[in-house]
Amino acid sequence: MNQLNQHDKPFLLSMNELSLLSQVSEPSVVRLYRKLGYASYQELKVALAQELAESRSAVSETHDIQVGDQADVVFEKISDQISSALAMTKDTLNVTTIEQAVFALQQAKRLYFFGQGLSGTIAEDGAHKFMRLGETTLSVKDPHYQAIYASHMNDQDVVIAISHSGETVDIIDVIEIAKSNGAQVIVITSNRNTTLASMATYLLLTQASETNKRSDAMVSRIVQLALIDTMYTRMVALGGDRLTSRVNQSRLAVTRMKK
């Protein structure tokens, strides 16, 4: 048990590793997470990761940017936070969900990236990648435009909705319209207990602990980009020569514009 108590990231442990460190059987672990109200070991890991992230930001500011920190220290602290966030997200990622999301993207006739504010910038970056595949891909930041597009959607459309808080009112409103018309929705957010998360067809959660000097979800945006890159790369791999050819064609078109 001492080894388990000293483990600073219990959510990284597999069920087998947890049972060995706890010196109990795997069925005992199953009974434990069910008794705690979780449907799967994956859910328990996600809850542990979220709790750890919240406790770290609440308990200590040792990783926050201090007034006396010079540029090299600031860079190191930001890099550490990004590395930690990516590792936490990777180890709590629901593989089945992201594979299902990729399948939905493969079947979509039209793909929309919705985001506002900083999330709108992430949406633009995501659309820039996916348009290389030669399909109809749009990035929409204005809530009025989002509402118009959502009102004409159907079951052949997929929306990737990005919101760190998961409570941006305009995004919630347009996603409600999109869903009512049959569109599937991939939500990228930081907390499953939010309004937007509850509306997701496929929910992708970021894990990050923001600090006081970086209140605008700076770390989370890196994780959001990584999740979008993961779906894009997976689609290209599954698309074989057809999508690879389209990506190369897009790359060539841009290259011709450079001197």
Tab-separated table of C-alpha atoms in Angstrom:
chain	number	residue	atom	x	y	z
A	1	MET	CA	0.000	0.000	0.000
A	2	ASN	CA	2.952	2.352	0.613
A	3	GLN	CA	3.776	2.285	-3.090
A	4	LEU	CA	0.198	3.274	-3.938
A	5	ASN	CA	0.183	6.092	-1.387
A	6	GLN	CA	3.396	7.478	-2.877
A	7	HIS	CA	2.112	7.367	-6.456
A	8	ASP	CA	1.539	10.996	-7.494
A	9	LYS	CA	-0.582	10.131	-10.544
A	10	PRO	CA	-2.856	7.178	-9.652
A	11	PHE	CA	-4.996	7.848	-12.740
A	12	LEU	CA	-2.082	6.689	-14.921
A	13	LEU	CA	-2.228	3.182	-13.485
A	14	SER	CA	-3.826	0.343	-15.391
A	15	MET	CA	-6.275	-1.814	-13.475
A	16	ASN	CA	-3.647	-4.540	-13.246
A	17	GLU	CA	-1.038	-2.118	-11.877
A	18	LEU	CA	-3.495	-0.743	-9.327
A	19	SER	CA	-4.441	-4.207	-8.126
A	20	LEU	CA	-0.758	-5.198	-7.766
A	21	LEU	CA	0.194	-2.040	-5.868
A	22	SER	CA	-2.890	-2.347	-3.653
A	23	GLN	CA	-2.282	-6.064	-3.180
A	24	VAL	CA	-5.858	-6.927	-4.087
A	25	SER	CA	-7.442	-8.761	-7.005
A	26	GLU	CA	-8.765	-7.024	-10.126
A	27	PRO	CA	-12.360	-8.049	-9.240
A	28	SER	CA	-11.864	-6.135	-5.977
A	29	VAL	CA	-10.961	-3.036	-7.984
A	30	VAL	CA	-14.115	-3.523	-10.062
A	31	ARG	CA	-16.229	-3.765	-6.918
A	32	LEU	CA	-14.551	-0.609	-5.586
A	33	TYR	CA	-15.278	1.645	-8.561
A	34	ARG	CA	-18.838	0.313	-8.804
A	35	LYS	CA	-19.370	1.022	-5.103
A	36	LEU	CA	-18.100	4.565	-5.708
A	37	GLY	CA	-20.731	5.002	-8.409
A	38	TYR	CA	-18.600	4.676	-11.539
A	39	ALA	CA	-19.671	2.536	-14.483
A	40	SER	CA	-16.120	1.688	-15.547
A	41	TYR	CA	-12.505	1.897	-14.460
A	42	GLN	CA	-12.012	4.531	-17.175
A	43	GLU	CA	-14.569	6.790	-15.461
A	44	LEU	CA	-12.729	6.402	-12.155
A	45	LYS	CA	-9.447	7.413	-13.806
A	46	VAL	CA	-11.027	10.505	-15.340
A	47	ALA	CA	-12.477	11.514	-11.959
A	48	LEU	CA	-9.090	11.055	-10.274
A	49	ALA	CA	-7.360	13.148	-12.929
A	50	GLN	CA	-9.886	15.969	-12.582
A	51	GLU	CA	-9.658	15.925	-8.796
A	52	LEU	CA	-5.862	16.032	-8.942
A	53	ALA	CA	-5.903	18.958	-11.368
A	54	GLU	CA	-8.301	20.920	-9.142
A	55	SER	CA	-6.351	20.189	-5.958
A	56	ARG	CA	-3.062	21.225	-7.503
A	57	SER	CA	-4.385	24.596	-8.620
A	58	ALA	CA	-6.136	25.192	-5.279
A	59	VAL	CA	-3.416	24.051	-2.901
A	60	SER	CA	-0.249	25.589	-4.273
A	61	GLU	CA	1.081	28.308	-6.516
A	62	THR	CA	4.580	26.869	-6.744
A	63	HIS	CA	4.061	26.164	-10.451
A	64	ASP	CA	2.487	29.537	-11.121
A	65	ILE	CA	4.385	32.331	-12.829
A	66	GLN	CA	5.992	34.593	-10.241
A	67	VAL	CA	6.952	38.249	-10.671
A	68	GLY	CA	10.639	37.443	-10.239
A	69	ASP	CA	10.694	34.569	-12.731
A	70	GLN	CA	12.941	35.284	-15.693
A	71	ALA	CA	12.066	34.163	-19.219
A	72	ASP	CA	13.808	30.787	-18.983
A	73	VAL	CA	11.919	29.898	-15.781
A	74	VAL	CA	8.619	31.053	-17.264
A	75	PHE	CA	9.225	28.918	-20.341
A	76	GLU	CA	10.114	25.911	-18.183
A	77	LYS	CA	6.968	26.246	-16.071
A	78	ILE	CA	4.726	26.599	-19.116
A	79	SER	CA	6.413	23.621	-20.778
A	80	ASP	CA	5.930	21.502	-17.658
A	81	GLN	CA	2.245	22.414	-17.493
A	82	ILE	CA	1.737	21.546	-21.157
A	83	SER	CA	3.568	18.220	-20.801
A	84	SER	CA	1.521	17.354	-17.723
A	85	ALA	CA	-1.759	18.272	-19.426
A	86	LEU	CA	-0.981	16.183	-22.498
A	87	ALA	CA	0.011	13.190	-20.350
A	88	MET	CA	-3.130	13.476	-18.224
A	89	THR	CA	-5.351	13.724	-21.293
A	90	LYS	CA	-3.640	10.802	-22.981
A	91	ASP	CA	-4.085	8.528	-20.003
A	92	THR	CA	-7.744	9.384	-19.502
A	93	LEU	CA	-8.679	9.429	-23.184
A	94	ASN	CA	-11.600	7.203	-24.097
A	95	VAL	CA	-10.260	5.392	-27.154
A	96	THR	CA	-13.653	4.006	-28.143
A	97	THR	CA	-15.201	7.471	-28.156
A	98	ILE	CA	-12.485	9.055	-30.268
A	99	GLU	CA	-12.584	6.160	-32.760
A	100	GLN	CA	-16.358	6.578	-33.025
A	101	ALA	CA	-15.879	10.309	-33.557
A	102	VAL	CA	-13.409	9.633	-36.368
A	103	PHE	CA	-15.889	7.235	-37.990
A	104	ALA	CA	-18.564	9.941	-37.831
A	105	LEU	CA	-16.155	12.367	-39.502
A	106	GLN	CA	-15.504	9.837	-42.258
A	107	GLN	CA	-19.217	9.563	-42.976
A	108	ALA	CA	-19.971	13.294	-42.822
A	109	LYS	CA	-20.942	15.219	-45.927
A	110	ARG	CA	-20.193	18.536	-44.250
A	111	LEU	CA	-17.964	19.371	-41.271
A	112	TYR	CA	-18.334	22.504	-39.167
A	113	PHE	CA	-15.963	23.827	-36.506
A	114	PHE	CA	-17.775	26.043	-33.989
A	115	GLY	CA	-15.968	28.118	-31.362
A	116	GLN	CA	-16.021	31.623	-29.940
A	117	GLY	CA	-13.262	33.834	-28.588
A	118	LEU	CA	-10.075	31.844	-28.085
A	119	SER	CA	-11.957	28.656	-28.939
A	120	GLY	CA	-12.822	30.254	-32.276
A	121	THR	CA	-9.100	30.433	-33.065
A	122	ILE	CA	-8.789	26.725	-32.308
A	123	ALA	CA	-11.789	26.089	-34.575
A	124	GLU	CA	-10.079	27.923	-37.420
A	125	ASP	CA	-6.929	25.870	-36.991
A	126	GLY	CA	-8.955	22.644	-37.006
A	127	ALA	CA	-10.840	23.584	-40.146
A	128	HIS	CA	-7.572	24.513	-41.840
A	129	LYS	CA	-6.356	20.952	-41.331
A	130	PHE	CA	-9.515	19.139	-42.351
A	131	MET	CA	-10.132	21.171	-45.495
A	132	ARG	CA	-6.980	19.579	-46.878
A	133	LEU	CA	-8.996	16.368	-47.216
A	134	GLY	CA	-11.056	17.901	-50.011
A	135	GLU	CA	-14.443	17.774	-48.280
A	136	THR	CA	-16.754	20.648	-47.299
A	137	THR	CA	-15.242	22.065	-44.104
A	138	LEU	CA	-16.138	25.372	-42.480
A	139	SER	CA	-14.910	27.286	-39.461
A	140	VAL	CA	-17.593	29.562	-37.987
A	141	LYS	CA	-16.974	31.962	-35.079
A	142	ASP	CA	-19.867	34.395	-35.327
A	143	PRO	CA	-22.869	33.092	-33.300
A	144	HIS	CA	-25.372	34.458	-35.832
A	145	TYR	CA	-23.643	32.625	-38.679
A	146	GLN	CA	-23.454	29.509	-36.509
A	147	ALA	CA	-27.200	29.673	-35.899
A	148	ILE	CA	-27.916	30.026	-39.628
A	149	TYR	CA	-25.725	27.083	-40.563
A	150	ALA	CA	-27.160	24.984	-37.710
A	151	SER	CA	-30.718	25.685	-38.870
A	152	HIS	CA	-29.984	23.994	-42.222
A	153	MET	CA	-28.105	20.951	-40.923
A	154	ASN	CA	-29.178	17.339	-41.224
A	155	ASP	CA	-27.934	13.877	-40.279
A	156	GLN	CA	-25.102	14.121	-42.806
A	157	ASP	CA	-23.475	16.969	-40.880
A	158	VAL	CA	-20.963	16.832	-38.033
A	159	VAL	CA	-20.128	19.765	-35.773
A	160	ILE	CA	-16.950	19.977	-33.714
A	161	ALA	CA	-17.864	22.342	-30.874
A	162	ILE	CA	-14.984	23.745	-28.844
A	163	SER	CA	-15.480	25.416	-25.467
A	164	HIS	CA	-13.081	25.261	-22.542
A	165	SER	CA	-15.772	26.161	-20.003
A	166	GLY	CA	-18.560	24.173	-21.646
A	167	GLU	CA	-20.996	26.899	-20.614
A	168	THR	CA	-20.740	29.468	-23.419
A	169	VAL	CA	-24.386	30.375	-23.928
A	170	ASP	CA	-24.279	31.056	-27.674
A	171	ILE	CA	-22.474	27.788	-28.418
A	172	ILE	CA	-25.019	25.870	-26.341
A	173	ASP	CA	-27.874	27.523	-28.234
A	174	VAL	CA	-26.529	26.756	-31.720
A	175	ILE	CA	-25.617	23.180	-30.794
A	176	GLU	CA	-29.187	22.676	-29.616
A	177	ILE	CA	-30.370	23.831	-33.052
A	178	ALA	CA	-27.857	21.595	-34.838
A	179	LYS	CA	-28.868	18.536	-32.831
A	180	SER	CA	-32.567	19.180	-33.364
A	181	ASN	CA	-31.880	18.938	-37.104
A	182	GLY	CA	-30.042	15.634	-36.790
A	183	ALA	CA	-26.394	16.720	-36.810
A	184	GLN	CA	-23.864	14.767	-34.751
A	185	VAL	CA	-21.759	16.796	-32.340
A	186	ILE	CA	-18.187	16.233	-31.215
A	187	VAL	CA	-17.596	18.346	-28.110
A	188	ILE	CA	-14.098	19.274	-26.944
A	189	THR	CA	-14.253	20.731	-23.430
A	190	SER	CA	-12.613	20.485	-20.014
A	191	ASN	CA	-15.399	19.163	-17.794
A	192	ARG	CA	-18.001	16.460	-18.357
A	193	ASN	CA	-20.348	18.107	-15.829
A	194	THR	CA	-21.264	21.031	-18.083
A	195	THR	CA	-24.229	21.855	-20.285
A	196	LEU	CA	-22.295	21.517	-23.546
A	197	ALA	CA	-20.740	18.203	-22.490
A	198	SER	CA	-24.202	16.780	-21.824
A	199	MET	CA	-25.200	17.615	-25.410
A	200	ALA	CA	-22.290	15.760	-27.038
A	201	THR	CA	-22.731	12.806	-29.341
A	202	TYR	CA	-19.029	12.205	-28.738
A	203	LEU	CA	-17.320	13.883	-25.767
A	204	LEU	CA	-13.561	14.539	-25.776
A	205	LEU	CA	-12.228	15.895	-22.481
A	206	THR	CA	-9.067	17.907	-21.971
A	207	GLN	CA	-7.161	17.551	-18.723
A	208	ALA	CA	-5.192	20.609	-17.624
A	209	SER	CA	-4.457	22.631	-14.515
A	210	GLU	CA	-4.428	26.325	-15.361
A	211	THR	CA	-2.489	28.724	-13.130
A	212	ASN	CA	-3.389	32.175	-11.866
A	213	LYS	CA	-1.142	33.982	-14.327
A	214	ARG	CA	-2.671	32.065	-17.227
A	215	SER	CA	-6.425	32.253	-16.748
A	216	ASP	CA	-7.333	32.133	-20.434
A	217	ALA	CA	-7.028	28.357	-20.890
A	218	MET	CA	-3.557	28.616	-22.419
A	219	VAL	CA	-2.619	25.038	-21.581
A	220	SER	CA	-6.002	23.634	-22.522
A	221	ARG	CA	-5.818	25.096	-26.027
A	222	ILE	CA	-2.665	23.036	-26.697
A	223	VAL	CA	-4.525	19.897	-25.643
A	224	GLN	CA	-7.506	20.875	-27.804
A	225	LEU	CA	-5.220	21.216	-30.814
A	226	ALA	CA	-3.659	17.833	-30.029
A	227	LEU	CA	-7.081	16.154	-29.960
A	228	ILE	CA	-8.010	17.717	-33.312
A	229	ASP	CA	-4.656	16.671	-34.770
A	230	THR	CA	-5.274	13.136	-33.506
A	231	MET	CA	-8.626	12.885	-35.297
A	232	TYR	CA	-7.176	14.388	-38.480
A	233	THR	CA	-4.161	12.061	-38.521
A	234	ARG	CA	-6.376	9.053	-37.806
A	235	MET	CA	-8.680	9.984	-40.687
A	236	VAL	CA	-5.777	10.318	-43.107
A	237	ALA	CA	-4.411	6.937	-42.017
A	238	LEU	CA	-7.781	5.226	-42.448
A	239	GLY	CA	-8.385	6.977	-45.781
A	240	GLY	CA	-5.384	5.294	-47.386
A	241	ASP	CA	-4.119	6.454	-50.763
A	242	ARG	CA	-7.279	8.456	-51.518
A	243	LEU	CA	-6.887	10.892	-48.616
A	244	THR	CA	-3.106	10.895	-48.781
A	245	SER	CA	-3.378	12.016	-52.394
A	246	ARG	CA	-5.766	14.813	-51.415
A	247	VAL	CA	-3.447	16.019	-48.666
A	248	ASN	CA	-0.525	16.072	-51.093
A	249	GLN	CA	-2.644	17.915	-53.638
A	250	SER	CA	-3.509	20.561	-51.043
A	251	ARG	CA	0.109	20.865	-49.983
A	252	LEU	CA	1.216	21.309	-53.589
A	253	ALA	CA	-1.373	24.040	-54.170
A	254	VAL	CA	-0.012	26.030	-51.221
A	255	THR	CA	3.607	25.382	-52.181
A	256	ARG	CA	3.041	26.900	-55.612
A	257	MET	CA	2.144	30.202	-53.934
A	258	LYS	CA	5.505	30.438	-52.179
A	259	LYS	CA	8.537	32.008	-53.802
